[in-house]
PDB file of C-alpha atoms and ligand atoms in Angstrom:
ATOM      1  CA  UNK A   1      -3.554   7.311 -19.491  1.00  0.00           C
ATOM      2  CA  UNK A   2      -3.564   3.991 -17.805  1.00  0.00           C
ATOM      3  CA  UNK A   3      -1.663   4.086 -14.304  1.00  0.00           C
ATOM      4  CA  UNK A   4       0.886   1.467 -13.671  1.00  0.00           C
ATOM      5  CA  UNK A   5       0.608  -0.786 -11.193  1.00  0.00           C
ATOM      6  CA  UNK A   6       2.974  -2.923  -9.587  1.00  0.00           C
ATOM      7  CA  UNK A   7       3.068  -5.729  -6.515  1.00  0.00           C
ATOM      8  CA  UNK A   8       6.016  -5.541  -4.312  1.00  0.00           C
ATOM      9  CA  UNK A   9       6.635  -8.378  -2.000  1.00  0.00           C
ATOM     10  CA  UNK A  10       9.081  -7.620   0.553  1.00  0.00           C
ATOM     11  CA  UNK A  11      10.721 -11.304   1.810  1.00  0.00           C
ATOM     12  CA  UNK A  12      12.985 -12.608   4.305  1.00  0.00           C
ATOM     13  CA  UNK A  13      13.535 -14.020   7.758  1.00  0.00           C
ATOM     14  CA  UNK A  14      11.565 -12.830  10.977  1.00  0.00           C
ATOM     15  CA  UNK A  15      12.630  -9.572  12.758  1.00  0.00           C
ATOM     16  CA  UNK A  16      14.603  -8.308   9.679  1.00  0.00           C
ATOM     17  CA  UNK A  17      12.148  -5.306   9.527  1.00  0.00           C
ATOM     18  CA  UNK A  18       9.966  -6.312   6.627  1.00  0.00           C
ATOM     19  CA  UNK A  19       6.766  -5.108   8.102  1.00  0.00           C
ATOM     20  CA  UNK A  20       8.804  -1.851   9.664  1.00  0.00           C
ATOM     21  CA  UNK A  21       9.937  -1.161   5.541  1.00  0.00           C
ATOM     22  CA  UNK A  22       6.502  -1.222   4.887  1.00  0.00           C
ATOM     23  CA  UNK A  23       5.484   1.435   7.277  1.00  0.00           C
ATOM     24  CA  UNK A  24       7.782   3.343   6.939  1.00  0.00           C
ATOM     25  CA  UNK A  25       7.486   3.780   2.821  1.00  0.00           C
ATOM     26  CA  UNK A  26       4.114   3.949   3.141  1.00  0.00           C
ATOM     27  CA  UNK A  27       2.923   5.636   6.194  1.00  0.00           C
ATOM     28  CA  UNK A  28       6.027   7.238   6.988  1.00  0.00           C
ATOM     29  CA  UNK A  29       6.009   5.890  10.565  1.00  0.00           C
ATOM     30  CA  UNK A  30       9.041   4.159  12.761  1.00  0.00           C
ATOM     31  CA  UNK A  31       7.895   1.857  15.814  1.00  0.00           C
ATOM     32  CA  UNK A  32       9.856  -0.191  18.025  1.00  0.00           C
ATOM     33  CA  UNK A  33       7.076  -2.672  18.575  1.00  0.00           C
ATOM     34  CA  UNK A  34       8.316  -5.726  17.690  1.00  0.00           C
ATOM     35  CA  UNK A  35       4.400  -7.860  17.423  1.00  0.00           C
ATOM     36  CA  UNK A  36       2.686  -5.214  15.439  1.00  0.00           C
ATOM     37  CA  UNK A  37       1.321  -5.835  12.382  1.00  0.00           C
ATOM     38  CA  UNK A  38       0.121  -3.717   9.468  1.00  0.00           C
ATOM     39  CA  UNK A  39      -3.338  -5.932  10.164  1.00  0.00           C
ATOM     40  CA  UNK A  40      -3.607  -5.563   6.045  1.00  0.00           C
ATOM     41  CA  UNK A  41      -2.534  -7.569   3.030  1.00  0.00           C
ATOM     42  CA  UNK A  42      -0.480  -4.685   1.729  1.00  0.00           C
ATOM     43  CA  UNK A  43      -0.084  -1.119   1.899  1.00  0.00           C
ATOM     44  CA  UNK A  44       0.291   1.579  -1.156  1.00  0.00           C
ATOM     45  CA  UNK A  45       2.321   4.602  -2.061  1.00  0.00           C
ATOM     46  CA  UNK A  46       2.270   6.439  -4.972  1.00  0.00           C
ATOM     47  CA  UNK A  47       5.377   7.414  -7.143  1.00  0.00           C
ATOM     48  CA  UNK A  48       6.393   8.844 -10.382  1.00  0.00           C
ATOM     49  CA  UNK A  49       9.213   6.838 -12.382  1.00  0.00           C
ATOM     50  CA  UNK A  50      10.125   9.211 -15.471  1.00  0.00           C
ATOM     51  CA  UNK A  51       6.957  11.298 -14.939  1.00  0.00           C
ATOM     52  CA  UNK A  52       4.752   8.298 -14.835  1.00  0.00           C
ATOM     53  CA  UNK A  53       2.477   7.221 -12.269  1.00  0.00           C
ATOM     54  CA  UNK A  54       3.134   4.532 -10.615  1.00  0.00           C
ATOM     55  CA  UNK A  55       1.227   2.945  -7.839  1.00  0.00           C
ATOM     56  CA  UNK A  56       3.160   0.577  -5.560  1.00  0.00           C
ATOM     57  CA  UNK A  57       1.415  -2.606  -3.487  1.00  0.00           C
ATOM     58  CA  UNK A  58       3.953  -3.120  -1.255  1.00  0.00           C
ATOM     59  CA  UNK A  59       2.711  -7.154  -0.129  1.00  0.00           C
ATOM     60  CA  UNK A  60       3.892  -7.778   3.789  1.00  0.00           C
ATOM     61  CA  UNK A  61       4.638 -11.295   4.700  1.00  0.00           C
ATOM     62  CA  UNK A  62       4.985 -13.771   7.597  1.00  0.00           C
ATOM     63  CA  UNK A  63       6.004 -17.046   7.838  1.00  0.00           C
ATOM     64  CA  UNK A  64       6.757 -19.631  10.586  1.00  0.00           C
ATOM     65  CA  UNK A  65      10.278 -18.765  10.844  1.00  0.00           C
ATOM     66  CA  UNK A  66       9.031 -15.207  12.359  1.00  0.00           C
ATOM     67  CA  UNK A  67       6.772 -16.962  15.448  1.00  0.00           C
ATOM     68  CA  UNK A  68       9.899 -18.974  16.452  1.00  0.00           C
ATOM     69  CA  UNK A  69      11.853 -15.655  16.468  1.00  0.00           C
ATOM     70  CA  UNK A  70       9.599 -14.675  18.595  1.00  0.00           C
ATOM     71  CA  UNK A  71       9.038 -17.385  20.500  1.00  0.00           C
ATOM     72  CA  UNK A  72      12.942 -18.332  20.830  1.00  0.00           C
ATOM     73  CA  UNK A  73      14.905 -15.951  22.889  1.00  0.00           C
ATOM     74  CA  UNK A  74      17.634 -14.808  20.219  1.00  0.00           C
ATOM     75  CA  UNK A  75      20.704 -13.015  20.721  1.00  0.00           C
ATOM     76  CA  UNK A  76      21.001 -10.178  17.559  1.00  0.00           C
ATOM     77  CA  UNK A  77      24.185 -11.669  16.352  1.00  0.00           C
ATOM     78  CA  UNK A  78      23.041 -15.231  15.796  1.00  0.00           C
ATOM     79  CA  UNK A  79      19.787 -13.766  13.909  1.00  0.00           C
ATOM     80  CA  UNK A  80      21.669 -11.819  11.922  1.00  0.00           C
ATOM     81  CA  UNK A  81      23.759 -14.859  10.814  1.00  0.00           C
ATOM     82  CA  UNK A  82      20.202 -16.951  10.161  1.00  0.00           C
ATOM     83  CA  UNK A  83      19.081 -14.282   8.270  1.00  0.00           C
ATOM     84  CA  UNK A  84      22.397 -13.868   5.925  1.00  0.00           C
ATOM     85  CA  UNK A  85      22.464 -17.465   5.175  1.00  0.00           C
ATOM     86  CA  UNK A  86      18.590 -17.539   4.124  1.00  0.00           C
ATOM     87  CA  UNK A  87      19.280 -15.276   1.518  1.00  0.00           C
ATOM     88  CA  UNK A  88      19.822 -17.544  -1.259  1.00  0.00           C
ATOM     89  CA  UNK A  89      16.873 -19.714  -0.068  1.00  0.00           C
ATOM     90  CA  UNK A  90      14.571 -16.231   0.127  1.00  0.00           C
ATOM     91  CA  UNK A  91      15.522 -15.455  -3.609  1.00  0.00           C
ATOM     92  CA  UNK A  92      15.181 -19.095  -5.065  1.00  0.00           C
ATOM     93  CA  UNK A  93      11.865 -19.285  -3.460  1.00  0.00           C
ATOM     94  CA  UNK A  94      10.610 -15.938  -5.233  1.00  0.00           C
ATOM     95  CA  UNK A  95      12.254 -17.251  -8.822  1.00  0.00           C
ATOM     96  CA  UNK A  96      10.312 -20.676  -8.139  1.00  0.00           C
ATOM     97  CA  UNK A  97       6.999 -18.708  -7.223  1.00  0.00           C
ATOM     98  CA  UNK A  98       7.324 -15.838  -9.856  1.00  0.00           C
ATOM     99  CA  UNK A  99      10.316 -15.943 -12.302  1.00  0.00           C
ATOM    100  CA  UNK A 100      12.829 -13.448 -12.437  1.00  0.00           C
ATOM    101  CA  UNK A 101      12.020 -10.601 -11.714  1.00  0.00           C
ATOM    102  CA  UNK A 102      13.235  -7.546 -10.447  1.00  0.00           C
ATOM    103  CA  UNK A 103      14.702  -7.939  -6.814  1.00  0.00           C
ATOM    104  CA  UNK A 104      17.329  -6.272  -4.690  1.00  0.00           C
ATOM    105  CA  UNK A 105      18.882  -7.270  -1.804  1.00  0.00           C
ATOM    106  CA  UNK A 106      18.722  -4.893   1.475  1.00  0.00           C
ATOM    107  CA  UNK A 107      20.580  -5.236   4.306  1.00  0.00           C
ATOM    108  CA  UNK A 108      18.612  -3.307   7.260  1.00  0.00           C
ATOM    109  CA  UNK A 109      19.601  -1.900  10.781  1.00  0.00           C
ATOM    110  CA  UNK A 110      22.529  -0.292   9.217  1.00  0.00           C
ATOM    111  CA  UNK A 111      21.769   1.951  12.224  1.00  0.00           C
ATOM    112  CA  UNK A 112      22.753  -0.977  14.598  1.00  0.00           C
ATOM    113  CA  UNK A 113      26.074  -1.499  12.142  1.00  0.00           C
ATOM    114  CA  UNK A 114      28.345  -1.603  14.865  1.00  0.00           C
ATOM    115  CA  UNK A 115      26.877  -4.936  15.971  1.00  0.00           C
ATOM    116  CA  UNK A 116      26.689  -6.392  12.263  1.00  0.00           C
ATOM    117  CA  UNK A 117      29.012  -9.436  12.097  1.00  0.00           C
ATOM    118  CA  UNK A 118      28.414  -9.193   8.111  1.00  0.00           C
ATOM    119  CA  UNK A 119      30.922  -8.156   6.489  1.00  0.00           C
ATOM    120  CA  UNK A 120      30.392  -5.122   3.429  1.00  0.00           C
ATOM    121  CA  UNK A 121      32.228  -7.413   1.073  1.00  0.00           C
ATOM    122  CA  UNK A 122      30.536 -10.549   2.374  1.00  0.00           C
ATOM    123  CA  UNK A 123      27.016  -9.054   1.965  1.00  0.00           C
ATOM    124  CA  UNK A 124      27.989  -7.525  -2.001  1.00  0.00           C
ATOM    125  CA  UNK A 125      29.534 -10.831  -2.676  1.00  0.00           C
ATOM    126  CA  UNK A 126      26.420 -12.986  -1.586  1.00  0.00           C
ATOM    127  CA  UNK A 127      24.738  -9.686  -3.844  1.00  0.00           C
ATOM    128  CA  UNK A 128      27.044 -10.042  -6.910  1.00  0.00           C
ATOM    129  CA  UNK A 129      26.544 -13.833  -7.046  1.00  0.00           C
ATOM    130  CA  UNK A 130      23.011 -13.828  -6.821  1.00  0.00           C
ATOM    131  CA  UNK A 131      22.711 -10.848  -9.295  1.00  0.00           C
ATOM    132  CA  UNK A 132      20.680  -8.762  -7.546  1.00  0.00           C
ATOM    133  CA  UNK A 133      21.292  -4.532  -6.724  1.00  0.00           C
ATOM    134  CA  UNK A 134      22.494  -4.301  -3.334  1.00  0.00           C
ATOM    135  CA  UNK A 135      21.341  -1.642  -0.924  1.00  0.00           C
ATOM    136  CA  UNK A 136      22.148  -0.873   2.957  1.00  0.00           C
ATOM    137  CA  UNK A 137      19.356   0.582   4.871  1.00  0.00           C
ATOM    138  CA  UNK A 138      17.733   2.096   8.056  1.00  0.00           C
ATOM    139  CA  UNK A 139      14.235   1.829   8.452  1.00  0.00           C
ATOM    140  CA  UNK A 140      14.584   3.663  11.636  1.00  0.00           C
ATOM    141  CA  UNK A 141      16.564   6.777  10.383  1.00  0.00           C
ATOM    142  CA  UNK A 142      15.004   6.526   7.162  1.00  0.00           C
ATOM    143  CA  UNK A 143      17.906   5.734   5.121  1.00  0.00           C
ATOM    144  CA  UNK A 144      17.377   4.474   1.272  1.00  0.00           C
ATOM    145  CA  UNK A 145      14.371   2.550   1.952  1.00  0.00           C
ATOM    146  CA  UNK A 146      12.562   5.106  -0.782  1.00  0.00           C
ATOM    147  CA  UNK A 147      15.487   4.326  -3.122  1.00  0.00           C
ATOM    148  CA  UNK A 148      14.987   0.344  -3.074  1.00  0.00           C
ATOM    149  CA  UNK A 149      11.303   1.262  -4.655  1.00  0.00           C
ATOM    150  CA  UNK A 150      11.910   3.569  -6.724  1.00  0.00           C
ATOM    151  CA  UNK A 151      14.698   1.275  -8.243  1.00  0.00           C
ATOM    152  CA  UNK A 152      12.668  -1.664  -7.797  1.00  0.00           C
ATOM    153  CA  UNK A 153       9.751   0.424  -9.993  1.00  0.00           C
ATOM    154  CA  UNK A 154      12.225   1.880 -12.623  1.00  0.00           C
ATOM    155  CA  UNK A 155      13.687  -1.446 -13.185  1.00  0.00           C
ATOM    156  CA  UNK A 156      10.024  -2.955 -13.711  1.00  0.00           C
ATOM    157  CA  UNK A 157       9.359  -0.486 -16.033  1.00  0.00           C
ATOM    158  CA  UNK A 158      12.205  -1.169 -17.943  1.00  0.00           C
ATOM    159  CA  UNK A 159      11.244  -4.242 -19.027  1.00  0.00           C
TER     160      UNK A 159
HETATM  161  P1  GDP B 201       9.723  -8.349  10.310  1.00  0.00           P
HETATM  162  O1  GDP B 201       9.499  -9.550  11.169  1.00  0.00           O
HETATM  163  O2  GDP B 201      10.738  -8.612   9.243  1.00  0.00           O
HETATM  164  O3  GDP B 201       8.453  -7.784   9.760  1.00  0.00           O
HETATM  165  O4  GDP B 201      10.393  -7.240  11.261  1.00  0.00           O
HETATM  166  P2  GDP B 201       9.690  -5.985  11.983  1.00  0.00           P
HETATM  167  O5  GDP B 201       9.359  -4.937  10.989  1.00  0.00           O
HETATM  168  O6  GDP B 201       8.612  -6.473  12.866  1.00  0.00           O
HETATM  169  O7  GDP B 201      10.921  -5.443  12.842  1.00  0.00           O
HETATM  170  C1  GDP B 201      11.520  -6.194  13.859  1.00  0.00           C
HETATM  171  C2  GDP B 201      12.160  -5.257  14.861  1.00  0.00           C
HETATM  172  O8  GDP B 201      13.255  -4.575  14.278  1.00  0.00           O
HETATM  173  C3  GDP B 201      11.208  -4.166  15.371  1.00  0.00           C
HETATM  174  O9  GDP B 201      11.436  -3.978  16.742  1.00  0.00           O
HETATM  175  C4  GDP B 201      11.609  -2.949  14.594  1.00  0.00           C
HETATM  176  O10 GDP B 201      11.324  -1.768  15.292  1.00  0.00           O
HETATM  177  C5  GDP B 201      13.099  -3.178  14.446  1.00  0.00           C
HETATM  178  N1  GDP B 201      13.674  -2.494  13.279  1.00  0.00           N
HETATM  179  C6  GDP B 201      13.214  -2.508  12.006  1.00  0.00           C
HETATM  180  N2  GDP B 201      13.996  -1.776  11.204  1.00  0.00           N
HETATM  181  C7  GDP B 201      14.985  -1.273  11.977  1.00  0.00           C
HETATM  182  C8  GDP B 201      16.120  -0.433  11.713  1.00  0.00           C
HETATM  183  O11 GDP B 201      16.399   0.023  10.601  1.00  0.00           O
HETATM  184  N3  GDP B 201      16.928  -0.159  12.784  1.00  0.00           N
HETATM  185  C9  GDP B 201      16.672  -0.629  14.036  1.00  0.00           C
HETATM  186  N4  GDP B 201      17.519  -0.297  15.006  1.00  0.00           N
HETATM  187  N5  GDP B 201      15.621  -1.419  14.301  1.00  0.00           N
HETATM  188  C10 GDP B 201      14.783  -1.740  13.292  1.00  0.00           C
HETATM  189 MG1   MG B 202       6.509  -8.559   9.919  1.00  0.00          MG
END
């Protein structure tokens, strides 16, 4: 019985919480740190999809975009902006690098939703034209990130 295995690479502009997703699926940790890093290519977890093993590479990734986050004071609501309108730019860079395959679309911080000057229907809009699942998430309270995988995996297996 050969166990699946599948590379996930988690994209999108700096300070979304890519690296915290990671963590937390894997490790099952939370940190507020902003500069840490997982100081590995990717991290693992271990699921079953329809009582199959699957084994997850969850890839982390950091561009130049995420050292001028850092670098450049921001103010939440203007990153949150930059980081709605990369979107489309995030997901034609994956289909240029890799095809189509499966990919959802997660708005984080749904924690911080108060602040959010993205709209629900805005955000499943920019979902439903790009024909992707839409999911909204907390890293920090631990909400849905294990559902994104486990979609993410079932849909993969599907094909
Ligand atoms: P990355 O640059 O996309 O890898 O983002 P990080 O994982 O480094 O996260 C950037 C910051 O956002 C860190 O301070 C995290 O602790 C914080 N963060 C990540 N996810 C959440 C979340 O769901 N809610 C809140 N309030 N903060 C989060
Ligand atoms: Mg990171």
């Amino acid at each position: 019985d050969m166990e699946v295995a599948i590379k996930v690479v988690v994209v999108g502009n700096g300070a979304v919480g890519k690296s915290s997703m990671i963590q937390r699926y894997c490790k099952g940790i939370f940190t507020k740190d902003y500069k840490k890093t997982i100081g590995v290519d990717f991290l693992e977890r271990q699921i079953q999809v329809n009582g199959e093993d699957v084994r997850l590479m969850l890839w982390d990734t950091a561009g130049q975009e995420e050292f001028d986050a850092i670098t450049k004071a921001y103010y939440r609501g203007e990153n949150t902006i930059e980081s709605f309108k990369a979107i489309p730019t995030w997901k034609e860079k994956v289909v240029t690098e890799v095809g189509d395959i499966p990919t959802v679309l997660v708005q984080n911080k749904i924690d911080l939703l108060d602040d959010s000057c993205i709209k629900n229907e805005e955000a499943e809009a920019l979902a439903k034209k790009l024909k992707v699942r839409f999911y909204r998430a907390s890293v920090k309270e631990d909400l849905n990130v294990s559902e994104v995988f486990k979609y993410l995996a079932d849909k993969y297996l599907q094909k």
